[in-house]
mmCIF file of C-alpha atoms and ligand atoms in Angstrom:
data_model
loop_
_atom_site.group_PDB
_atom_site.id
_atom_site.type_symbol
_atom_site.label_atom_id
_atom_site.label_comp_id
_atom_site.label_asym_id
_atom_site.label_seq_id
_atom_site.Cartn_x
_atom_site.Cartn_y
_atom_site.Cartn_z
ATOM 1 C CA MET V 1334 10.453 -18.862 -36.419
ATOM 2 C CA ARG V 1335 13.090 -18.648 -33.705
ATOM 3 C CA CYS V 1336 13.255 -20.968 -30.672
ATOM 4 C CA LEU V 1337 15.730 -20.613 -27.836
ATOM 5 C CA PHE V 1338 16.883 -23.187 -25.286
ATOM 6 C CA ILE V 1339 18.569 -22.698 -21.932
ATOM 7 C CA SER V 1340 19.307 -24.985 -18.976
ATOM 8 C CA ASP V 1341 21.451 -25.360 -15.878
ATOM 9 C CA LEU V 1342 21.462 -21.767 -14.680
ATOM 10 C CA HIS V 1343 21.335 -23.042 -11.090
ATOM 11 C CA LEU V 1344 19.898 -19.740 -9.886
ATOM 12 C CA GLN V 1345 20.502 -19.163 -6.184
ATOM 13 C CA ALA V 1346 20.617 -16.295 -3.704
ATOM 14 C CA SER V 1347 24.426 -16.399 -3.536
ATOM 15 C CA ARG V 1348 24.737 -15.744 -7.298
ATOM 16 C CA PRO V 1349 22.739 -12.581 -8.017
ATOM 17 C CA ASP V 1350 24.907 -12.112 -11.136
ATOM 18 C CA LEU V 1351 23.262 -15.173 -12.714
ATOM 19 C CA THR V 1352 19.769 -13.898 -11.970
ATOM 20 C CA ARG V 1353 20.693 -10.517 -13.485
ATOM 21 C CA ALA V 1354 22.137 -12.250 -16.552
ATOM 22 C CA LEU V 1355 18.916 -14.210 -16.995
ATOM 23 C CA LEU V 1356 16.752 -11.088 -16.656
ATOM 24 C CA THR V 1357 18.885 -9.378 -19.318
ATOM 25 C CA PHE V 1358 18.589 -12.459 -21.526
ATOM 26 C CA LEU V 1359 14.805 -12.600 -21.121
ATOM 27 C CA ASN V 1360 14.424 -8.891 -21.886
ATOM 28 C CA ASN V 1361 16.674 -9.010 -24.950
ATOM 29 C CA GLU V 1362 17.381 -12.282 -26.817
ATOM 30 C CA ALA V 1363 14.274 -14.046 -25.579
ATOM 31 C CA SER V 1364 11.929 -11.169 -26.359
ATOM 32 C CA GLN V 1365 12.765 -11.757 -30.036
ATOM 33 C CA CYS V 1366 11.814 -15.437 -30.071
ATOM 34 C CA GLN V 1367 8.539 -17.326 -30.446
ATOM 35 C CA GLN V 1368 9.412 -20.172 -28.085
ATOM 36 C CA LEU V 1369 11.703 -20.443 -25.075
ATOM 37 C CA TYR V 1370 12.526 -23.896 -23.709
ATOM 38 C CA ILE V 1371 14.029 -24.240 -20.233
ATOM 39 C CA LEU V 1372 15.482 -27.750 -20.028
ATOM 40 C CA GLY V 1373 15.934 -28.086 -16.282
ATOM 41 C CA ASP V 1374 17.989 -26.878 -13.360
ATOM 42 C CA LEU V 1375 16.868 -23.294 -13.804
ATOM 43 C CA PHE V 1376 17.000 -23.244 -10.012
ATOM 44 C CA GLU V 1377 19.720 -24.700 -7.801
ATOM 45 C CA ALA V 1378 17.023 -25.845 -5.409
ATOM 46 C CA TRP V 1379 13.217 -25.801 -5.330
ATOM 47 C CA ILE V 1380 11.409 -27.008 -2.227
ATOM 48 C CA GLY V 1381 7.878 -26.307 -3.446
ATOM 49 C CA ASP V 1382 5.798 -23.715 -5.277
ATOM 50 C CA ASP V 1383 4.523 -22.477 -1.900
ATOM 51 C CA ALA V 1384 8.064 -21.488 -0.867
ATOM 52 C CA ILE V 1385 9.344 -19.351 -3.723
ATOM 53 C CA PRO V 1386 12.487 -17.570 -2.485
ATOM 54 C CA PRO V 1387 12.129 -13.750 -2.619
ATOM 55 C CA ASP V 1388 15.310 -13.565 -4.757
ATOM 56 C CA MET V 1389 13.552 -15.597 -7.450
ATOM 57 C CA GLN V 1390 10.452 -13.408 -7.627
ATOM 58 C CA PRO V 1391 11.953 -11.186 -10.383
ATOM 59 C CA VAL V 1392 12.506 -14.327 -12.478
ATOM 60 C CA ILE V 1393 8.840 -15.313 -12.105
ATOM 61 C CA THR V 1394 7.786 -11.794 -13.109
ATOM 62 C CA ALA V 1395 10.122 -11.651 -16.109
ATOM 63 C CA LEU V 1396 8.934 -15.039 -17.399
ATOM 64 C CA ARG V 1397 5.343 -13.902 -16.992
ATOM 65 C CA ASN V 1398 6.023 -10.682 -18.926
ATOM 66 C CA LEU V 1399 7.642 -12.644 -21.731
ATOM 67 C CA HIS V 1400 4.664 -15.009 -21.845
ATOM 68 C CA ASP V 1401 2.242 -12.079 -21.878
ATOM 69 C CA GLN V 1402 4.142 -10.560 -24.817
ATOM 70 C CA GLY V 1403 3.419 -13.708 -26.810
ATOM 71 C CA THR V 1404 6.456 -15.962 -26.315
ATOM 72 C CA GLN V 1405 5.551 -19.587 -25.606
ATOM 73 C CA LEU V 1406 7.432 -20.876 -22.552
ATOM 74 C CA PHE V 1407 8.245 -24.507 -21.833
ATOM 75 C CA PHE V 1408 9.783 -25.924 -18.680
ATOM 76 C CA GLN V 1409 11.308 -29.353 -18.238
ATOM 77 C CA HIS V 1410 12.408 -30.482 -14.774
ATOM 78 C CA GLY V 1411 16.048 -30.908 -13.844
ATOM 79 C CA ASN V 1412 17.418 -32.958 -10.986
ATOM 80 C CA ARG V 1413 17.460 -29.806 -8.843
ATOM 81 C CA ASP V 1414 14.083 -28.272 -9.579
ATOM 82 C CA PHE V 1415 12.006 -31.435 -10.014
ATOM 83 C CA LEU V 1416 9.456 -30.033 -7.541
ATOM 84 C CA VAL V 1417 8.401 -27.180 -9.806
ATOM 85 C CA GLN V 1418 4.660 -27.728 -10.185
ATOM 86 C CA GLN V 1419 1.412 -26.287 -11.478
ATOM 87 C CA THR V 1420 1.421 -23.128 -9.359
ATOM 88 C CA PHE V 1421 4.785 -22.121 -10.871
ATOM 89 C CA ALA V 1422 3.384 -22.924 -14.315
ATOM 90 C CA GLU V 1423 0.370 -20.685 -13.714
ATOM 91 C CA LEU V 1424 2.430 -17.842 -12.244
ATOM 92 C CA THR V 1425 4.916 -17.792 -15.120
ATOM 93 C CA GLY V 1426 2.808 -18.995 -18.034
ATOM 94 C CA CYS V 1427 5.225 -21.903 -18.607
ATOM 95 C CA THR V 1428 3.929 -25.211 -19.932
ATOM 96 C CA LEU V 1429 5.469 -28.070 -17.938
ATOM 97 C CA LEU V 1430 6.951 -30.765 -20.172
ATOM 98 C CA PRO V 1431 7.379 -34.476 -19.435
ATOM 99 C CA GLU V 1432 10.931 -35.721 -18.833
ATOM 100 C CA ALA V 1433 11.329 -36.696 -22.486
ATOM 101 C CA ILE V 1434 9.425 -35.095 -25.339
ATOM 102 C CA THR V 1435 9.737 -34.865 -29.104
ATOM 103 C CA VAL V 1436 8.998 -31.440 -30.590
ATOM 104 C CA ASN V 1437 8.953 -29.917 -34.059
ATOM 105 C CA LEU V 1438 11.632 -27.252 -34.312
ATOM 106 C CA PRO V 1439 11.995 -24.912 -37.312
ATOM 107 C CA ALA V 1440 14.693 -27.147 -38.847
ATOM 108 C CA GLY V 1441 13.253 -30.539 -37.868
ATOM 109 C CA ARG V 1442 12.212 -32.809 -35.035
ATOM 110 C CA ALA V 1443 14.160 -33.063 -31.824
ATOM 111 C CA LEU V 1444 14.032 -35.051 -28.603
ATOM 112 C CA LEU V 1445 14.342 -32.875 -25.478
ATOM 113 C CA MET V 1446 15.552 -34.071 -22.079
ATOM 114 C CA HIS V 1447 17.248 -32.594 -19.037
ATOM 115 C CA GLY V 1448 19.834 -35.349 -19.506
ATOM 116 C CA ASP V 1449 20.259 -36.812 -16.031
ATOM 117 C CA GLN V 1450 18.218 -39.853 -17.057
ATOM 118 C CA LEU V 1451 20.914 -40.631 -19.663
ATOM 119 C CA CYS V 1452 23.659 -40.942 -17.018
ATOM 120 C CA THR V 1453 22.910 -44.620 -16.542
ATOM 121 C CA ASP V 1454 26.488 -45.541 -15.552
ATOM 122 C CA ASP V 1455 25.850 -43.728 -12.285
ATOM 123 C CA TYR V 1456 23.784 -46.495 -10.691
ATOM 124 C CA GLU V 1457 23.718 -44.768 -7.333
ATOM 125 C CA TYR V 1458 22.274 -41.589 -8.844
ATOM 126 C CA MET V 1459 19.710 -43.509 -10.906
ATOM 127 C CA GLU V 1460 18.385 -45.134 -7.706
ATOM 128 C CA PHE V 1461 18.311 -41.768 -5.953
ATOM 129 C CA ARG V 1462 16.469 -40.286 -8.947
ATOM 130 C CA LYS V 1463 13.781 -42.977 -8.685
ATOM 131 C CA LEU V 1464 13.202 -41.992 -5.082
ATOM 132 C CA LEU V 1465 13.009 -38.244 -5.768
ATOM 133 C CA ARG V 1466 10.647 -38.728 -8.714
ATOM 134 C CA ASN V 1467 8.340 -40.969 -6.681
ATOM 135 C CA PRO V 1468 5.006 -39.136 -6.145
ATOM 136 C CA GLN V 1469 4.696 -40.624 -2.655
ATOM 137 C CA TRP V 1470 8.117 -39.269 -1.628
ATOM 138 C CA GLN V 1471 7.291 -35.900 -3.186
ATOM 139 C CA ASN V 1472 3.963 -35.642 -1.337
ATOM 140 C CA ASP V 1473 5.601 -36.568 1.974
ATOM 141 C CA PHE V 1474 8.280 -33.957 1.375
ATOM 142 C CA LEU V 1475 5.807 -31.235 0.376
ATOM 143 C CA SER V 1476 3.687 -31.907 3.469
ATOM 144 C CA LYS V 1477 6.615 -30.949 5.731
ATOM 145 C CA SER V 1478 7.118 -27.427 7.022
ATOM 146 C CA ILE V 1479 9.323 -25.109 5.001
ATOM 147 C CA ALA V 1480 12.023 -25.282 7.705
ATOM 148 C CA GLU V 1481 11.981 -29.093 7.601
ATOM 149 C CA ARG V 1482 12.095 -29.110 3.800
ATOM 150 C CA LEU V 1483 15.078 -26.749 3.775
ATOM 151 C CA GLU V 1484 16.905 -29.074 6.152
ATOM 152 C CA VAL V 1485 16.139 -32.210 4.096
ATOM 153 C CA ALA V 1486 17.241 -30.392 0.920
ATOM 154 C CA ARG V 1487 20.476 -29.315 2.598
ATOM 155 C CA GLN V 1488 21.229 -32.891 3.673
ATOM 156 C CA LEU V 1489 20.458 -34.315 0.227
ATOM 157 C CA ARG V 1490 22.727 -31.737 -1.407
ATOM 158 C CA ALA V 1491 25.590 -32.413 1.009
ATOM 159 C CA ALA V 1492 25.259 -36.173 0.441
ATOM 160 C CA SER V 1493 25.220 -35.788 -3.342
ATOM 161 C CA GLN V 1494 28.252 -33.465 -3.290
ATOM 162 C CA SER V 1495 30.340 -35.874 -1.246
ATOM 163 C CA LYS V 1496 29.291 -38.817 -3.467
ATOM 164 C CA ASN V 1497 29.978 -36.941 -6.697
ATOM 165 C CA ALA V 1498 33.443 -35.949 -5.469
ATOM 166 C CA GLU V 1499 34.399 -39.645 -5.603
ATOM 167 C CA LYS V 1500 32.932 -40.321 -9.037
ATOM 168 C CA SER V 1501 34.891 -40.223 -12.273
ATOM 169 C CA MET V 1502 33.989 -37.749 -15.017
ATOM 170 C CA THR V 1503 32.990 -40.670 -17.272
ATOM 171 C CA ILE V 1504 30.459 -42.039 -14.801
ATOM 172 C CA MET V 1505 28.801 -38.637 -14.572
ATOM 173 C CA ASP V 1506 28.505 -38.192 -18.356
ATOM 174 C CA VAL V 1507 25.721 -39.616 -20.510
ATOM 175 C CA ASN V 1508 25.918 -43.284 -21.464
ATOM 176 C CA PRO V 1509 26.267 -43.653 -25.266
ATOM 177 C CA GLN V 1510 23.906 -46.649 -25.424
ATOM 178 C CA ALA V 1511 21.277 -44.760 -23.416
ATOM 179 C CA VAL V 1512 21.551 -41.878 -25.908
ATOM 180 C CA THR V 1513 21.204 -44.170 -28.937
ATOM 181 C CA GLN V 1514 18.291 -46.011 -27.347
ATOM 182 C CA ALA V 1515 16.428 -42.801 -26.486
ATOM 183 C CA MET V 1516 16.932 -41.415 -30.005
ATOM 184 C CA THR V 1517 15.881 -44.686 -31.640
ATOM 185 C CA ASP V 1518 12.764 -44.924 -29.456
ATOM 186 C CA ALA V 1519 11.812 -41.345 -30.332
ATOM 187 C CA ASP V 1520 12.803 -41.799 -33.990
ATOM 188 C CA VAL V 1521 14.794 -38.551 -34.116
ATOM 189 C CA SER V 1522 18.199 -37.547 -35.462
ATOM 190 C CA LEU V 1523 18.598 -34.667 -32.988
ATOM 191 C CA LEU V 1524 18.730 -34.787 -29.190
ATOM 192 C CA ILE V 1525 19.000 -31.615 -27.100
ATOM 193 C CA HIS V 1526 19.816 -31.864 -23.394
ATOM 194 C CA GLY V 1527 21.691 -30.195 -20.558
ATOM 195 C CA HIS V 1528 22.742 -31.452 -17.117
ATOM 196 C CA THR V 1529 26.335 -32.551 -17.770
ATOM 197 C CA HIS V 1530 27.737 -29.013 -18.022
ATOM 198 C CA ARG V 1531 29.720 -30.068 -21.094
ATOM 199 C CA PRO V 1532 28.355 -27.813 -23.826
ATOM 200 C CA ALA V 1533 29.016 -29.249 -27.288
ATOM 201 C CA VAL V 1534 27.526 -30.270 -30.597
ATOM 202 C CA HIS V 1535 28.253 -33.967 -31.138
ATOM 203 C CA GLU V 1536 27.697 -35.443 -34.570
ATOM 204 C CA ASP V 1537 28.262 -39.073 -35.478
ATOM 205 C CA THR V 1538 28.819 -40.773 -38.812
ATOM 206 C CA GLN V 1539 25.103 -41.583 -39.174
ATOM 207 C CA ASP V 1540 24.180 -37.898 -38.947
ATOM 208 C CA LEU V 1541 22.797 -38.299 -35.457
ATOM 209 C CA ARG V 1542 23.359 -35.093 -33.538
ATOM 210 C CA ARG V 1543 23.417 -34.445 -29.795
ATOM 211 C CA ILE V 1544 23.506 -30.845 -28.652
ATOM 212 C CA VAL V 1545 24.491 -30.320 -25.020
ATOM 213 C CA LEU V 1546 23.510 -26.986 -23.491
ATOM 214 C CA GLY V 1547 25.956 -25.272 -21.151
ATOM 215 C CA ASP V 1548 25.593 -24.252 -17.516
ATOM 216 C CA TRP V 1549 25.733 -20.576 -16.619
ATOM 217 C CA ASP V 1550 28.710 -19.430 -14.558
ATOM 218 C CA THR V 1551 31.270 -16.931 -15.834
ATOM 219 C CA GLN V 1552 29.630 -17.401 -19.208
ATOM 220 C CA GLY V 1553 26.078 -18.128 -20.209
ATOM 221 C CA TRP V 1554 24.844 -20.423 -22.979
ATOM 222 C CA TYR V 1555 21.813 -20.699 -25.183
ATOM 223 C CA LEU V 1556 20.824 -22.657 -28.261
ATOM 224 C CA GLU V 1557 19.140 -20.843 -31.095
ATOM 225 C CA CYS V 1558 16.989 -22.811 -33.563
ATOM 226 C CA THR V 1559 15.737 -21.298 -36.799
ATOM 227 C CA GLU V 1560 14.886 -22.660 -40.260
ATOM 228 C CA ALA V 1561 18.629 -22.395 -40.977
ATOM 229 C CA GLY V 1562 19.502 -24.861 -38.209
ATOM 230 C CA GLU V 1563 20.781 -24.816 -34.644
ATOM 231 C CA SER V 1564 23.581 -22.717 -33.142
ATOM 232 C CA LEU V 1565 24.990 -23.053 -29.657
ATOM 233 C CA ILE V 1566 25.965 -19.603 -28.422
ATOM 234 C CA SER V 1567 27.940 -18.469 -25.371
ATOM 235 C CA PHE V 1568 28.332 -14.994 -23.931
ATOM 236 C CA PRO V 1569 30.268 -13.579 -20.981
ATOM 237 C CA ILE V 1570 28.507 -12.986 -17.668
ATOM 238 C CA THR V 1571 30.102 -9.945 -16.118
ATOM 239 C CA ASP V 1572 28.895 -8.853 -12.731
ATOM 240 C CA THR V 1573 28.340 -5.153 -13.165
HETATM 241 MN MN1 LIG N 2573 21.146 -31.274 -13.772
#
């Protein structure tokens, strides 16, 4: 049994190299696995399943092909693509996961999260997150025209960029108590998440492990889980 994890690709029209790298990954590495977990921020922005950007169509098709070949696909929302919904799930064959879920991996149980909900020192973001995850806000947003949605998304992104520029690196990392609490609540010794763009395998003295997936930029990252354990792997993304 081989399970792979990716997150934080932030696919967007201005980075066709990342889309190509993902398609290569799906056709090669991922075609040899039984389960592929996407732990959020696959897309830099997602304004609704009825407005899939043409550039992202090949990604939908490639996920579907992988699903049809027998790989189970799982999708957890990030803070960018929280509006991915059932239509996307049906088009790709992905199962949408709740924001925190415990799964049985080949080498043991693990708690999966995008990771933004662990950044509890960033009070401002946590408030903003509550708003964006509110079904009422989401329905209002989705009822707008595509042009209006694009404009709202642009404004939200600009606001978040200017706010984040003033925040320290510590504030934007996970809060250690939030991590411990989440792992205790789920009764796991392994947590896998993305979001912070600080790929690492953290291990504490009590054998609690936290594996942070990496974002895709000049290199890509994936986590491989087999009966032998977990390995975090990076590879170069060359735009050829
Ligand atoms: Mn994120």
